mmCIF file of C-alpha atoms in Angstrom:
data_model
loop_
_atom_site.group_PDB
_atom_site.id
_atom_site.type_symbol
_atom_site.label_atom_id
_atom_site.label_comp_id
_atom_site.label_asym_id
_atom_site.label_seq_id
_atom_site.Cartn_x
_atom_site.Cartn_y
_atom_site.Cartn_z
ATOM 1 C CA ALA R 1 1.160 -8.813 13.190
ATOM 2 C CA GLN R 2 -0.138 -6.156 11.673
ATOM 3 C CA LYS R 3 0.913 -5.979 8.444
ATOM 4 C CA VAL R 4 0.847 -1.952 7.555
ATOM 5 C CA THR R 5 1.932 0.131 10.100
ATOM 6 C CA GLN R 6 0.612 3.827 10.467
ATOM 7 C CA ALA R 7 2.241 6.257 13.399
ATOM 8 C CA GLN R 8 0.853 8.835 12.905
ATOM 9 C CA THR R 9 -3.087 9.032 13.735
ATOM 10 C CA GLU R 10 -3.846 12.491 13.293
ATOM 11 C CA ILE R 11 -1.281 15.478 11.819
ATOM 12 C CA SER R 12 -2.674 18.928 11.672
ATOM 13 C CA VAL R 13 -0.968 21.050 9.076
ATOM 14 C CA VAL R 14 -1.536 24.843 8.319
ATOM 15 C CA GLU R 15 -2.255 25.727 4.571
ATOM 16 C CA LYS R 16 0.714 25.338 1.952
ATOM 17 C CA GLU R 17 2.911 23.840 4.404
ATOM 18 C CA ASP R 18 4.289 20.622 3.109
ATOM 19 C CA VAL R 19 3.754 17.096 4.912
ATOM 20 C CA THR R 20 4.637 13.261 4.578
ATOM 21 C CA LEU R 21 2.557 10.231 5.835
ATOM 22 C CA ASP R 22 4.982 7.202 7.141
ATOM 23 C CA CYS R 23 3.956 4.066 5.930
ATOM 24 C CA VAL R 24 5.298 0.868 7.175
ATOM 25 C CA TYR R 25 5.351 -2.427 5.988
ATOM 26 C CA GLU R 26 5.601 -6.117 7.134
ATOM 27 C CA THR R 27 6.071 -9.571 4.507
ATOM 28 C CA ARG R 28 7.082 -12.613 3.611
ATOM 29 C CA ASP R 29 6.599 -12.105 -0.668
ATOM 30 C CA THR R 30 9.458 -11.012 -2.797
ATOM 31 C CA THR R 31 6.483 -9.900 -4.892
ATOM 32 C CA TYR R 32 4.188 -7.665 -3.502
ATOM 33 C CA TYR R 33 2.413 -4.131 -4.664
ATOM 34 C CA LEU R 34 1.532 -1.252 -2.347
ATOM 35 C CA PHE R 35 -1.027 1.871 -2.992
ATOM 36 C CA TRP R 36 -2.308 4.724 -1.692
ATOM 37 C CA TYR R 37 -6.180 5.666 -1.400
ATOM 38 C CA LYS R 38 -7.044 8.751 0.550
ATOM 39 C CA GLN R 39 -10.510 9.031 2.263
ATOM 40 C CA PRO R 40 -12.670 12.055 1.542
ATOM 41 C CA PRO R 41 -15.015 13.534 4.460
ATOM 42 C CA SER R 42 -17.781 11.933 1.871
ATOM 43 C CA GLY R 43 -16.397 8.927 2.490
ATOM 44 C CA GLU R 44 -15.789 6.993 -0.422
ATOM 45 C CA LEU R 45 -12.181 5.642 -0.859
ATOM 46 C CA VAL R 46 -10.106 6.749 -3.744
ATOM 47 C CA PHE R 47 -7.294 5.189 -5.206
ATOM 48 C CA LEU R 48 -3.391 7.106 -5.596
ATOM 49 C CA ILE R 49 -1.790 5.602 -6.564
ATOM 50 C CA ARG R 50 -0.727 1.774 -6.352
ATOM 51 C CA ARG R 51 3.690 0.422 -6.595
ATOM 52 C CA ASN R 52 4.520 -3.135 -6.990
ATOM 53 C CA SER R 53 8.223 -4.237 -5.516
ATOM 54 C CA PHE R 54 10.930 -4.371 -8.228
ATOM 55 C CA ASP R 55 10.343 -0.747 -8.524
ATOM 56 C CA GLU R 56 12.103 1.491 -6.016
ATOM 57 C CA GLN R 57 11.331 4.558 -8.096
ATOM 58 C CA ASN R 58 10.189 6.977 -6.838
ATOM 59 C CA GLU R 59 6.933 9.063 -8.574
ATOM 60 C CA ILE R 60 5.897 12.496 -8.916
ATOM 61 C CA SER R 61 2.189 13.352 -9.397
ATOM 62 C CA GLY R 62 2.002 17.168 -9.113
ATOM 63 C CA ARG R 63 2.151 18.589 -5.467
ATOM 64 C CA TYR R 64 2.439 14.282 -4.223
ATOM 65 C CA SER R 65 5.777 11.914 -4.294
ATOM 66 C CA TRP R 66 5.673 8.836 -2.649
ATOM 67 C CA ASN R 67 9.261 7.361 -1.371
ATOM 68 C CA PHE R 68 9.562 3.356 -2.006
ATOM 69 C CA GLN R 69 12.929 2.100 0.466
ATOM 70 C CA LYS R 70 12.122 -0.978 0.169
ATOM 71 C CA SER R 71 15.456 -1.819 3.009
ATOM 72 C CA THR R 72 13.130 -0.263 5.286
ATOM 73 C CA SER R 73 9.981 -1.782 4.500
ATOM 74 C CA SER R 74 8.511 2.150 4.257
ATOM 75 C CA PHE R 75 6.121 3.626 1.260
ATOM 76 C CA ASN R 76 6.047 6.960 2.640
ATOM 77 C CA PHE R 77 4.189 9.803 0.574
ATOM 78 C CA THR R 78 4.464 13.608 0.311
ATOM 79 C CA ILE R 79 2.475 16.446 0.064
ATOM 80 C CA THR R 80 3.931 19.524 -1.283
ATOM 81 C CA ALA R 81 2.194 22.901 -0.197
ATOM 82 C CA SER R 82 -0.707 21.781 1.627
ATOM 83 C CA GLN R 83 -4.625 22.392 0.077
ATOM 84 C CA VAL R 84 -7.231 22.730 2.629
ATOM 85 C CA VAL R 85 -8.773 20.317 -0.471
ATOM 86 C CA ASP R 86 -6.339 18.424 1.078
ATOM 87 C CA SER R 87 -7.969 17.084 4.357
ATOM 88 C CA ALA R 88 -9.181 13.555 4.946
ATOM 89 C CA VAL R 89 -7.525 10.222 6.040
ATOM 90 C CA TYR R 90 -5.073 8.199 3.586
ATOM 91 C CA PHE R 91 -4.799 4.836 4.183
ATOM 92 C CA CYS R 92 -1.566 2.609 3.179
ATOM 93 C CA ALA R 93 -2.572 -0.418 2.033
ATOM 94 C CA LEU R 94 -0.082 -3.779 1.116
ATOM 95 C CA SER R 95 -1.623 -6.017 -1.435
ATOM 96 C CA ASP R 96 1.008 -10.017 -1.141
ATOM 97 C CA ARG R 97 -0.130 -13.626 -1.443
ATOM 98 C CA GLY R 98 0.501 -14.322 3.098
ATOM 99 C CA LEU R 99 -4.006 -13.914 4.023
ATOM 100 C CA SER R 100 -4.337 -16.619 2.307
ATOM 101 C CA GLY R 101 -1.432 -18.117 -0.207
ATOM 102 C CA GLY R 102 -3.347 -17.841 -3.415
ATOM 103 C CA SER R 103 -5.179 -14.184 -4.183
ATOM 104 C CA TYR R 104 -3.147 -10.607 -3.766
ATOM 105 C CA ILE R 105 -5.562 -8.748 -0.668
ATOM 106 C CA PRO R 106 -5.171 -5.670 -0.119
ATOM 107 C CA THR R 107 -4.411 -5.067 3.938
ATOM 108 C CA PHE R 108 -4.742 -1.461 5.173
ATOM 109 C CA GLY R 109 -2.747 0.862 7.380
ATOM 110 C CA ARG R 110 -5.344 2.501 10.612
ATOM 111 C CA GLY R 111 -4.698 6.059 8.590
ATOM 112 C CA THR R 112 -3.509 8.723 9.489
ATOM 113 C CA SER R 113 -6.320 11.415 8.909
ATOM 114 C CA LEU R 114 -4.690 14.990 7.904
ATOM 115 C CA ILE R 115 -6.807 18.375 8.376
ATOM 116 C CA VAL R 116 -5.217 21.556 6.787
ATOM 117 C CA HIS R 117 -6.197 24.962 7.868
ATOM 118 C CA PRO R 118 -6.625 27.616 6.157
ATOM 119 C CA ASP V 1 -16.363 8.243 -10.641
ATOM 120 C CA SER V 2 -14.647 4.678 -9.345
ATOM 121 C CA GLY V 3 -17.058 3.035 -11.384
ATOM 122 C CA VAL V 4 -18.057 0.688 -8.932
ATOM 123 C CA THR V 5 -21.705 0.434 -6.993
ATOM 124 C CA GLN V 6 -23.053 -0.034 -4.499
ATOM 125 C CA THR V 7 -26.793 -0.136 -3.003
ATOM 126 C CA PRO V 8 -27.965 1.298 -1.158
ATOM 127 C CA LYS V 9 -25.744 3.786 0.187
ATOM 128 C CA HIS V 10 -27.941 3.976 3.565
ATOM 129 C CA LEU V 11 -29.248 1.230 5.285
ATOM 130 C CA ILE V 12 -31.277 1.356 8.771
ATOM 131 C CA THR V 13 -32.723 -1.821 9.966
ATOM 132 C CA ALA V 14 -33.768 -3.057 13.343
ATOM 133 C CA THR V 15 -30.897 -6.870 15.521
ATOM 134 C CA GLY V 16 -32.064 -9.660 14.339
ATOM 135 C CA GLN V 17 -32.656 -8.868 10.578
ATOM 136 C CA ARG V 18 -31.389 -9.679 7.234
ATOM 137 C CA VAL V 19 -29.860 -7.533 5.161
ATOM 138 C CA THR V 20 -28.602 -7.994 0.743
ATOM 139 C CA LEU V 21 -25.733 -5.541 0.361
ATOM 140 C CA ARG V 22 -25.238 -5.117 -3.981
ATOM 141 C CA CYS V 23 -22.419 -4.568 -5.410
ATOM 142 C CA SER V 24 -21.480 -4.301 -9.912
ATOM 143 C CA PRO V 25 -18.032 -3.390 -10.472
ATOM 144 C CA ARG V 26 -16.537 -1.939 -13.289
ATOM 145 C CA SER V 27 -17.423 -3.439 -16.568
ATOM 146 C CA GLY V 28 -14.888 -5.760 -16.901
ATOM 147 C CA ASP V 29 -13.540 -6.547 -13.687
ATOM 148 C CA LEU V 30 -13.242 -9.879 -12.645
ATOM 149 C CA SER V 31 -12.377 -9.527 -8.739
ATOM 150 C CA VAL V 32 -14.663 -8.500 -6.346
ATOM 151 C CA TYR V 33 -13.598 -7.661 -2.586
ATOM 152 C CA TRP V 34 -15.795 -6.492 0.615
ATOM 153 C CA TYR V 35 -14.444 -4.774 3.242
ATOM 154 C CA GLN V 36 -16.231 -3.765 6.178
ATOM 155 C CA GLN V 37 -14.865 -0.086 7.404
ATOM 156 C CA SER V 38 -16.033 0.242 11.104
ATOM 157 C CA LEU V 39 -14.293 3.222 13.513
ATOM 158 C CA ASP V 40 -12.287 0.610 16.708
ATOM 159 C CA GLN V 41 -11.389 -1.660 13.236
ATOM 160 C CA GLY V 42 -10.234 0.351 10.444
ATOM 161 C CA LEU V 43 -10.667 -1.605 7.018
ATOM 162 C CA GLN V 44 -11.747 -5.107 7.563
ATOM 163 C CA PHE V 45 -11.214 -7.847 4.456
ATOM 164 C CA LEU V 46 -14.156 -8.991 4.562
ATOM 165 C CA ILE V 47 -14.034 -11.798 1.261
ATOM 166 C CA HIS V 48 -12.518 -12.223 -2.230
ATOM 167 C CA TYR V 49 -14.645 -13.782 -5.726
ATOM 168 C CA TYR V 50 -12.817 -13.725 -8.751
ATOM 169 C CA ASN V 51 -15.150 -14.260 -11.763
ATOM 170 C CA GLY V 52 -17.693 -16.600 -9.574
ATOM 171 C CA GLU V 53 -15.372 -18.171 -7.684
ATOM 172 C CA GLU V 54 -14.464 -17.745 -3.347
ATOM 173 C CA ARG V 55 -10.965 -16.663 -3.911
ATOM 174 C CA ALA V 56 -10.072 -15.834 -0.352
ATOM 175 C CA LYS V 57 -11.897 -15.298 3.582
ATOM 176 C CA GLY V 58 -11.090 -12.985 5.577
ATOM 177 C CA ASN V 59 -12.689 -11.947 9.393
ATOM 178 C CA ILE V 60 -15.682 -12.713 7.853
ATOM 179 C CA LEU V 61 -18.531 -13.629 10.153
ATOM 180 C CA GLU V 62 -20.870 -16.650 9.678
ATOM 181 C CA ARG V 63 -23.779 -15.260 9.781
ATOM 182 C CA PHE V 64 -22.675 -12.869 7.012
ATOM 183 C CA SER V 65 -22.359 -14.671 3.332
ATOM 184 C CA ALA V 66 -21.320 -13.086 -0.469
ATOM 185 C CA GLN V 67 -21.212 -14.698 -3.833
ATOM 186 C CA GLN V 68 -20.671 -12.975 -6.773
ATOM 187 C CA PHE V 69 -23.012 -14.288 -9.825
ATOM 188 C CA PRO V 70 -22.804 -14.733 -14.113
ATOM 189 C CA ASP V 71 -22.256 -11.531 -14.755
ATOM 190 C CA LEU V 72 -20.054 -10.210 -12.123
ATOM 191 C CA HIS V 73 -21.981 -8.356 -9.556
ATOM 192 C CA SER V 74 -22.093 -9.719 -5.826
ATOM 193 C CA GLU V 75 -24.026 -9.226 -3.045
ATOM 194 C CA LEU V 76 -22.476 -9.960 0.616
ATOM 195 C CA ASN V 77 -26.137 -11.248 2.625
ATOM 196 C CA LEU V 78 -25.807 -10.327 6.821
ATOM 197 C CA SER V 79 -28.566 -11.712 9.007
ATOM 198 C CA SER V 80 -28.964 -12.250 12.422
ATOM 199 C CA LEU V 81 -28.010 -8.371 12.436
ATOM 200 C CA GLU V 82 -26.872 -6.918 16.091
ATOM 201 C CA LEU V 83 -25.816 -3.342 16.606
ATOM 202 C CA GLY V 84 -22.222 -4.240 16.375
ATOM 203 C CA ASP V 85 -22.844 -5.220 13.178
ATOM 204 C CA SER V 86 -22.480 -0.722 12.349
ATOM 205 C CA ALA V 87 -20.356 -0.022 9.900
ATOM 206 C CA LEU V 88 -18.830 1.711 6.458
ATOM 207 C CA TYR V 89 -19.464 -2.010 3.693
ATOM 208 C CA PHE V 90 -17.667 -1.110 0.523
ATOM 209 C CA CYS V 91 -17.264 -2.934 -2.425
ATOM 210 C CA ALA V 92 -13.780 -2.418 -4.274
ATOM 211 C CA SER V 93 -12.792 -4.181 -8.398
ATOM 212 C CA SER V 94 -10.065 -4.733 -9.985
ATOM 213 C CA GLY V 95 -9.190 -6.214 -13.117
ATOM 214 C CA THR V 96 -8.232 -9.112 -14.669
ATOM 215 C CA GLY V 97 -4.461 -9.558 -13.021
ATOM 216 C CA MET V 98 -4.966 -10.422 -9.114
ATOM 217 C CA ASN V 99 -2.073 -7.680 -9.235
ATOM 218 C CA THR V 100 -4.495 -4.519 -9.780
ATOM 219 C CA GLU V 101 -4.973 -1.856 -8.273
ATOM 220 C CA ALA V 102 -8.616 -1.628 -6.169
ATOM 221 C CA PHE V 103 -11.432 0.939 -7.183
ATOM 222 C CA PHE V 104 -13.766 0.951 -4.595
ATOM 223 C CA GLY V 105 -17.560 1.697 -4.408
ATOM 224 C CA GLN V 106 -19.417 4.647 -2.261
ATOM 225 C CA GLY V 107 -20.170 2.240 0.366
ATOM 226 C CA THR V 108 -22.961 1.096 1.934
ATOM 227 C CA ARG V 109 -24.104 2.406 5.928
ATOM 228 C CA LEU V 110 -25.932 0.095 7.286
ATOM 229 C CA THR V 111 -26.637 0.687 11.077
ATOM 230 C CA VAL V 112 -28.207 -1.738 13.210
ATOM 231 C CA VAL V 113 -30.607 0.053 16.170
#
């Protein structure tokens, strides 16, 4: 079963539009961690945010905001006033003990490709 | 710059060959993860080391092996290479806690011809 689902394969917007990237996760652990990463065309994976399962407080960082809702097992990412430089593949990841029973291992969704047109 | 260094950045080799990918984690990080990214499989977890010990295995083929040395750098060995092994291989490291975020290197692009 897929643990992290990013149903949106590709999103295309025009600059200055707001865009929300969806992430739905599945875990039986009560303690787990959620992440978002950005992969620009250059290929590196850039860490954006971490959330633990006990902290449902939403977070805003500049044009980025994250909405964590345990009731719906979702951790969505919104970019306000998108810019061309936001064009990248965005990955949501879940870290829990489920895979090994011991280590917390980040499991990634398939990613959402965001294309921002000028 | 994440502080994680991977070498080489690009590697082209023939089928049947063996290669070694190297990773230097961020200073002080004890955990090293290896991931394979391909178009059809996405980002797949391969293996995790913590302070020199193997802690978890994912979808790692028997032809692949890894180790973490006392200085905490890690190597991923890929042998009997097949065309399907062509992918981007990432190393990531995280701090002393086992629940902190992982920082990724720039990856090694492996092309098997």
